[in-house]
Coordinates of C-alpha atoms (C1' of nucleotides) in Angstrom, one line a residue:
Chain A
M1 CA 24.5 25.8 8.6
V2 CA 23.9 22.9 6.3
E3 CA 26.2 20.3 7.7
A4 CA 26.4 17.8 4.8
I5 CA 24.8 18.8 1.6
N6 CA 23.8 16.1 -0.8
H7 CA 25.6 17.5 -3.7
S8 CA 24.3 15.0 -6.3
T9 CA 21.0 13.4 -6.7
T10 CA 18.1 14.7 -4.5
E11 CA 15.8 11.8 -5.5
V12 CA 12.8 13.6 -3.9
V13 CA 10.3 14.3 -6.7
C14 CA 8.6 17.0 -4.7
C15 CA 5.6 18.9 -5.9
E16 CA 2.1 18.0 -4.8
P17 CA -0.5 19.8 -6.9
L18 CA -0.6 23.4 -5.9
L19 CA -4.2 24.3 -6.6
D20 CA -6.4 21.6 -5.2
G21 CA -6.3 22.5 -1.5
T22 CA -4.2 19.6 -0.3
L23 CA -0.9 21.4 0.2
L24 CA 0.5 20.7 3.6
A25 CA 3.1 22.9 5.3
E26 CA 6.0 20.5 4.7
E27 CA 5.0 20.0 1.0
A28 CA 4.9 23.7 0.6
E29 CA 8.4 23.9 2.0
Q30 CA 9.7 21.4 -0.6
L31 CA 7.9 23.1 -3.5
A32 CA 9.1 26.5 -2.4
A33 CA 12.6 25.1 -2.4
M34 CA 12.2 24.1 -6.0
F35 CA 10.9 27.5 -7.0
K36 CA 13.7 29.1 -5.1
A37 CA 16.2 27.3 -7.3
L38 CA 14.4 28.7 -10.3
A39 CA 14.1 32.2 -8.9
D40 CA 17.3 33.7 -10.3
P41 CA 18.0 35.0 -13.8
I42 CA 21.5 33.5 -14.0
R43 CA 20.2 30.1 -13.1
L44 CA 17.4 30.3 -15.6
R45 CA 19.8 31.2 -18.3
L46 CA 22.1 28.3 -17.3
L47 CA 19.1 25.9 -17.6
N48 CA 18.2 27.6 -20.9
V49 CA 21.6 27.3 -22.4
I50 CA 22.2 23.8 -21.2
A51 CA 18.8 22.6 -22.4
A52 CA 19.2 24.2 -25.8
S53 CA 22.2 22.1 -26.8
G54 CA 21.4 19.1 -24.6
E55 CA 24.4 19.6 -22.4
G56 CA 26.9 22.3 -21.4
C57 CA 30.5 22.7 -20.1
A58 CA 31.0 24.8 -17.0
C59 CA 34.0 26.3 -18.7
D60 CA 31.8 28.3 -21.1
F61 CA 29.4 29.8 -18.7
P62 CA 31.4 32.6 -17.0
A63 CA 32.0 34.3 -20.4
A64 CA 28.6 33.5 -21.7
L65 CA 26.7 34.9 -18.7
G66 CA 29.1 37.6 -17.5
R67 CA 29.7 36.2 -14.0
S68 CA 32.8 35.1 -12.3
Q69 CA 33.8 31.5 -12.2
P70 CA 33.0 31.1 -8.4
T71 CA 29.6 32.7 -9.0
I72 CA 28.8 30.3 -11.8
S73 CA 30.0 27.4 -9.7
H74 CA 27.7 28.5 -6.9
H75 CA 24.6 28.6 -9.2
L76 CA 25.4 25.3 -10.8
R77 CA 25.6 23.7 -7.4
I78 CA 22.2 25.1 -6.4
L79 CA 20.6 23.6 -9.6
V80 CA 22.3 20.3 -9.0
D81 CA 21.3 20.2 -5.4
A82 CA 17.7 20.9 -6.4
G83 CA 17.8 18.0 -8.8
L84 CA 17.3 20.1 -11.9
L85 CA 20.8 19.5 -13.4
E86 CA 23.1 16.5 -13.4
R87 CA 26.8 16.8 -13.4
E88 CA 29.3 14.6 -15.2
Q89 CA 33.1 14.9 -15.0
R90 CA 34.9 14.6 -18.4
G91 CA 38.6 14.9 -18.0
K92 CA 39.1 18.1 -16.2
W93 CA 35.8 19.6 -17.4
A94 CA 32.4 19.4 -15.8
W95 CA 29.4 18.9 -18.1
F96 CA 25.8 19.4 -17.1
R97 CA 22.5 18.1 -18.5
V98 CA 18.9 19.1 -17.5
R99 CA 17.0 16.5 -15.5
E100 CA 13.7 17.0 -17.3
P101 CA 11.6 14.7 -15.0
Q102 CA 12.3 17.0 -12.1
L103 CA 11.4 20.0 -14.2
N104 CA 8.2 18.3 -15.2
A105 CA 7.4 17.6 -11.5
V106 CA 7.6 21.3 -10.8
M107 CA 5.4 22.0 -13.8
D108 CA 2.8 19.5 -12.6
A109 CA 2.4 21.4 -9.3
L110 CA 1.2 24.4 -11.2
R111 CA -1.4 22.5 -13.3
P112 CA -5.0 23.4 -12.4
P113 CA -7.1 20.5 -11.0
T114 CA -9.4 20.2 -14.0
P115 CA -8.7 16.7 -15.3
V116 CA -11.8 16.5 -17.5
R117 CA -13.0 19.1 -20.1
Chain B
M1 CA 13.0 51.8 -3.2
V2 CA 10.2 51.2 -5.6
E3 CA 8.6 54.6 -5.9
A4 CA 5.2 53.8 -7.1
I5 CA 4.3 50.1 -7.1
N6 CA 1.5 49.0 -9.4
H7 CA -0.4 47.2 -6.8
S8 CA -3.0 45.8 -9.1
T9 CA -2.7 44.3 -12.5
T10 CA 0.8 43.6 -13.9
E11 CA -0.5 42.9 -17.4
V12 CA 2.9 41.5 -18.4
V13 CA 2.4 37.9 -19.3
C14 CA 6.1 37.1 -19.0
C15 CA 7.6 33.7 -19.5
E16 CA 9.4 32.9 -22.7
P17 CA 10.0 29.2 -23.0
L18 CA 12.9 28.2 -20.7
L19 CA 14.4 25.3 -22.5
D20 CA 14.7 26.3 -26.1
G21 CA 17.8 28.5 -26.0
T22 CA 16.1 31.8 -26.7
L23 CA 16.1 33.2 -23.2
L24 CA 17.5 36.7 -23.2
A25 CA 18.8 38.4 -20.1
E26 CA 15.8 40.6 -19.7
E27 CA 13.3 37.8 -20.2
A28 CA 15.2 35.8 -17.6
E29 CA 14.7 38.7 -15.2
Q30 CA 11.0 38.6 -15.7
L31 CA 10.7 34.9 -15.4
A32 CA 12.9 34.8 -12.3
A33 CA 10.6 37.5 -10.7
M34 CA 7.6 35.1 -11.2
F35 CA 9.4 32.2 -9.7
K36 CA 10.5 34.4 -6.8
A37 CA 6.9 35.2 -6.1
L38 CA 6.3 31.4 -5.9
A39 CA 9.4 30.7 -3.9
D40 CA 7.9 30.9 -0.4
P41 CA 5.9 28.3 1.5
I42 CA 3.4 30.7 2.9
R43 CA 2.7 32.2 -0.5
L44 CA 2.2 28.7 -2.0
R45 CA -0.2 27.8 0.8
L46 CA -2.1 31.0 0.2
L47 CA -2.4 30.2 -3.5
N48 CA -3.4 26.6 -2.6
V49 CA -6.1 27.6 -0.1
I50 CA -7.5 30.3 -2.4
A51 CA -7.5 28.1 -5.5
A52 CA -9.1 25.2 -3.6
S53 CA -12.3 27.1 -2.8
G54 CA -12.2 29.5 -5.7
E55 CA -11.7 32.6 -3.5
G56 CA -10.5 33.5 -0.1
C57 CA -10.9 36.3 2.5
A58 CA -7.8 37.8 3.9
C59 CA -9.4 37.7 7.3
D60 CA -9.0 33.9 7.5
F61 CA -5.4 33.6 6.5
P62 CA -3.5 34.6 9.7
A63 CA -5.2 31.9 11.7
A64 CA -5.1 29.4 8.9
L65 CA -1.4 29.8 8.2
G66 CA 0.0 30.8 11.6
R67 CA 1.4 34.2 10.5
S68 CA 0.6 37.7 11.8
Q69 CA -1.8 39.9 9.9
P70 CA 1.0 42.2 8.6
T71 CA 3.0 39.2 7.3
I72 CA 0.0 37.8 5.5
S73 CA -0.8 41.2 4.0
H74 CA 2.9 41.4 2.8
H75 CA 2.7 38.0 1.1
L76 CA -0.7 38.8 -0.5
R77 CA 0.7 42.0 -1.9
I78 CA 3.6 40.1 -3.5
L79 CA 1.2 37.6 -5.2
V80 CA -1.0 40.4 -6.4
D81 CA 2.0 42.4 -7.7
A82 CA 3.2 39.3 -9.6
G83 CA -0.2 39.1 -11.2
L84 CA -0.9 35.7 -9.6
L85 CA -3.9 36.9 -7.5
E86 CA -6.5 39.5 -8.0
R87 CA -8.0 41.5 -5.1
E88 CA -11.6 42.5 -4.6
Q89 CA -12.9 44.7 -1.8
R90 CA -16.2 43.6 -0.3
G91 CA -17.4 45.8 2.5
K92 CA -14.5 45.9 4.8
W93 CA -13.1 42.6 3.8
A94 CA -10.6 41.8 1.0
W95 CA -11.2 38.8 -1.1
F96 CA -8.7 37.1 -3.4
R97 CA -8.9 34.9 -6.5
V98 CA -6.2 33.1 -8.5
R99 CA -5.4 34.5 -11.9
E100 CA -5.0 31.2 -13.7
P101 CA -3.8 32.7 -17.0
Q102 CA -0.7 34.1 -15.3
L103 CA -0.1 30.8 -13.5
N104 CA -0.4 29.0 -16.9
A105 CA 2.1 31.4 -18.4
V106 CA 4.7 30.4 -15.8
M107 CA 3.9 26.7 -16.4
D108 CA 4.4 27.2 -20.2
A109 CA 7.9 28.4 -19.6
L110 CA 8.8 25.1 -18.0
R111 CA 7.4 23.0 -20.9
P112 CA 10.1 21.2 -22.9
P113 CA 10.4 22.3 -26.6
T114 CA 9.1 19.0 -28.0
P115 CA 5.9 20.1 -29.8
V116 CA 5.6 16.9 -31.9
R117 CA 6.0 13.3 -30.8
Chain C
dA1 C1' -18.9 63.2 13.2
dT2 C1' -17.5 59.3 16.0
dC3 C1' -16.7 54.4 16.8
dT4 C1' -15.2 50.0 15.2
dC5 C1' -12.7 46.9 12.8
dA6 C1' -10.1 44.9 8.4
dG7 C1' -6.3 45.6 6.1
dA8 C1' -2.1 48.3 4.6
dT9 C1' 2.1 50.6 5.7
dC10 C1' 6.1 51.6 8.7
dG11 C1' 10.3 50.5 11.2
dA12 C1' 13.2 47.4 13.0
dC13 C1' 15.4 42.9 13.5
dG14 C1' 17.9 38.6 12.1
dT15 C1' 18.7 35.7 8.4
dC16 C1' 19.5 34.5 3.7
dT17 C1' 21.4 35.4 -1.0
dG18 C1' 24.4 36.9 -5.0
dT19 C1' 28.7 38.4 -5.8
dC20 C1' 33.8 38.2 -6.2
dG21 C1' 38.9 37.7 -4.8
dA22 C1' 41.7 34.4 -2.8
dT23 C1' 42.7 29.9 -2.0
dA24 C1' 42.1 24.8 -2.0
dT25 C1' 41.0 20.5 -4.6
dG26 C1' 41.4 17.3 -8.1
dA27 C1' 42.5 15.7 -12.7
dT28 C1' 45.6 15.6 -16.7
dA29 C1' 50.2 16.3 -18.7
dC30 C1' 54.9 16.2 -18.3
Chain D
dG1 C1' 57.1 13.6 -8.4
dT2 C1' 55.9 18.9 -10.4
dA3 C1' 53.3 22.0 -13.4
dT4 C1' 49.0 23.3 -15.3
dC5 C1' 44.5 24.2 -15.6
dA6 C1' 39.2 23.6 -14.5
dT7 C1' 36.3 23.7 -10.8
dA8 C1' 35.1 23.9 -5.8
dT9 C1' 35.3 26.1 -1.4
dC10 C1' 36.2 30.0 1.7
dG11 C1' 35.6 34.6 3.6
dA12 C1' 33.7 38.9 3.2
dC13 C1' 30.5 42.3 1.7
dA14 C1' 26.1 44.7 0.3
dG15 C1' 21.5 44.1 -0.5
dA16 C1' 17.2 41.5 -0.3
dC17 C1' 13.8 38.9 2.4
dG18 C1' 10.5 37.1 6.1
dT19 C1' 8.8 38.4 10.3
dC20 C1' 6.3 41.1 13.8
dG21 C1' 4.6 45.2 16.9
dA22 C1' 3.0 49.6 16.3
dT23 C1' 0.6 52.7 13.6
dC24 C1' -2.1 54.6 9.7
dT25 C1' -6.0 54.2 6.4
dG26 C1' -10.4 53.5 4.9
dA27 C1' -15.1 51.4 4.9
dG28 C1' -19.3 50.4 7.6
dA29 C1' -22.3 51.3 11.3
dT30 C1' -24.3 54.3 14.8

DNA sequence: ATCTCAGATCGACGTCTGTCGATATGATAC
DNA sequence: GTATCATATCGACAGACGTCGATCTGAGAT
């Protein structure tokens, strides 16, 4: 279906504010795509484990999370495509780091529109 | 499948912090369930429209969002079950409000573990 | 009680998703 | 070059999901 997936960056910093009544159909699509990337327990645990130590090697995840190597690779791809992880090749190993700006962008969409208090 | 769905409250305020390396398998399930409820453009637009005016009548949503009445009812149910909306019956109409504490709980899970700066 | 109408539930459909075994790719070591 | 090993891709499968037409439920109104 997807003819040429951008497997790396996804420089779109989606995420219009969710609660202020300005969310258009297309923006909702983009935001929903971000949430979809977060809507799986294995992917959340990948983010969690990687963020905890700053970075993580793909080689450790199948044993740590109890999923096969293809399954882990599949989930890592989804997180990278969503812009939530960045991938770096070191020798024959693949290392991943969390892209916190993208995570913050998702968080901002949930923030209520009450700028003053 | 689900034999008796709690269609109202869901007092679980899920959402352990995502980035600090303490996410257990079961907590990841709960958090993923919250993100799953947010991972659909129609549901995001429902939240958006309802939050914008403080409340919203189910009767307006099919026309506003271009989906059938059963489909809207389906999505509203998912948001109520996730604890993100609360439902109130007024005469024959159903009105909905956003439960901001629950939304904030999801947001807190995304916050990076840097309490001091 | 009967009528009307808003909303929920049911049943079906096509599509998407998570999973894994098998295989391909690509990088290092020899 | 070949061998080895880490990761990606492929193919298949079962289950979940979004959608809608048809129907049921329940609250007013008469």
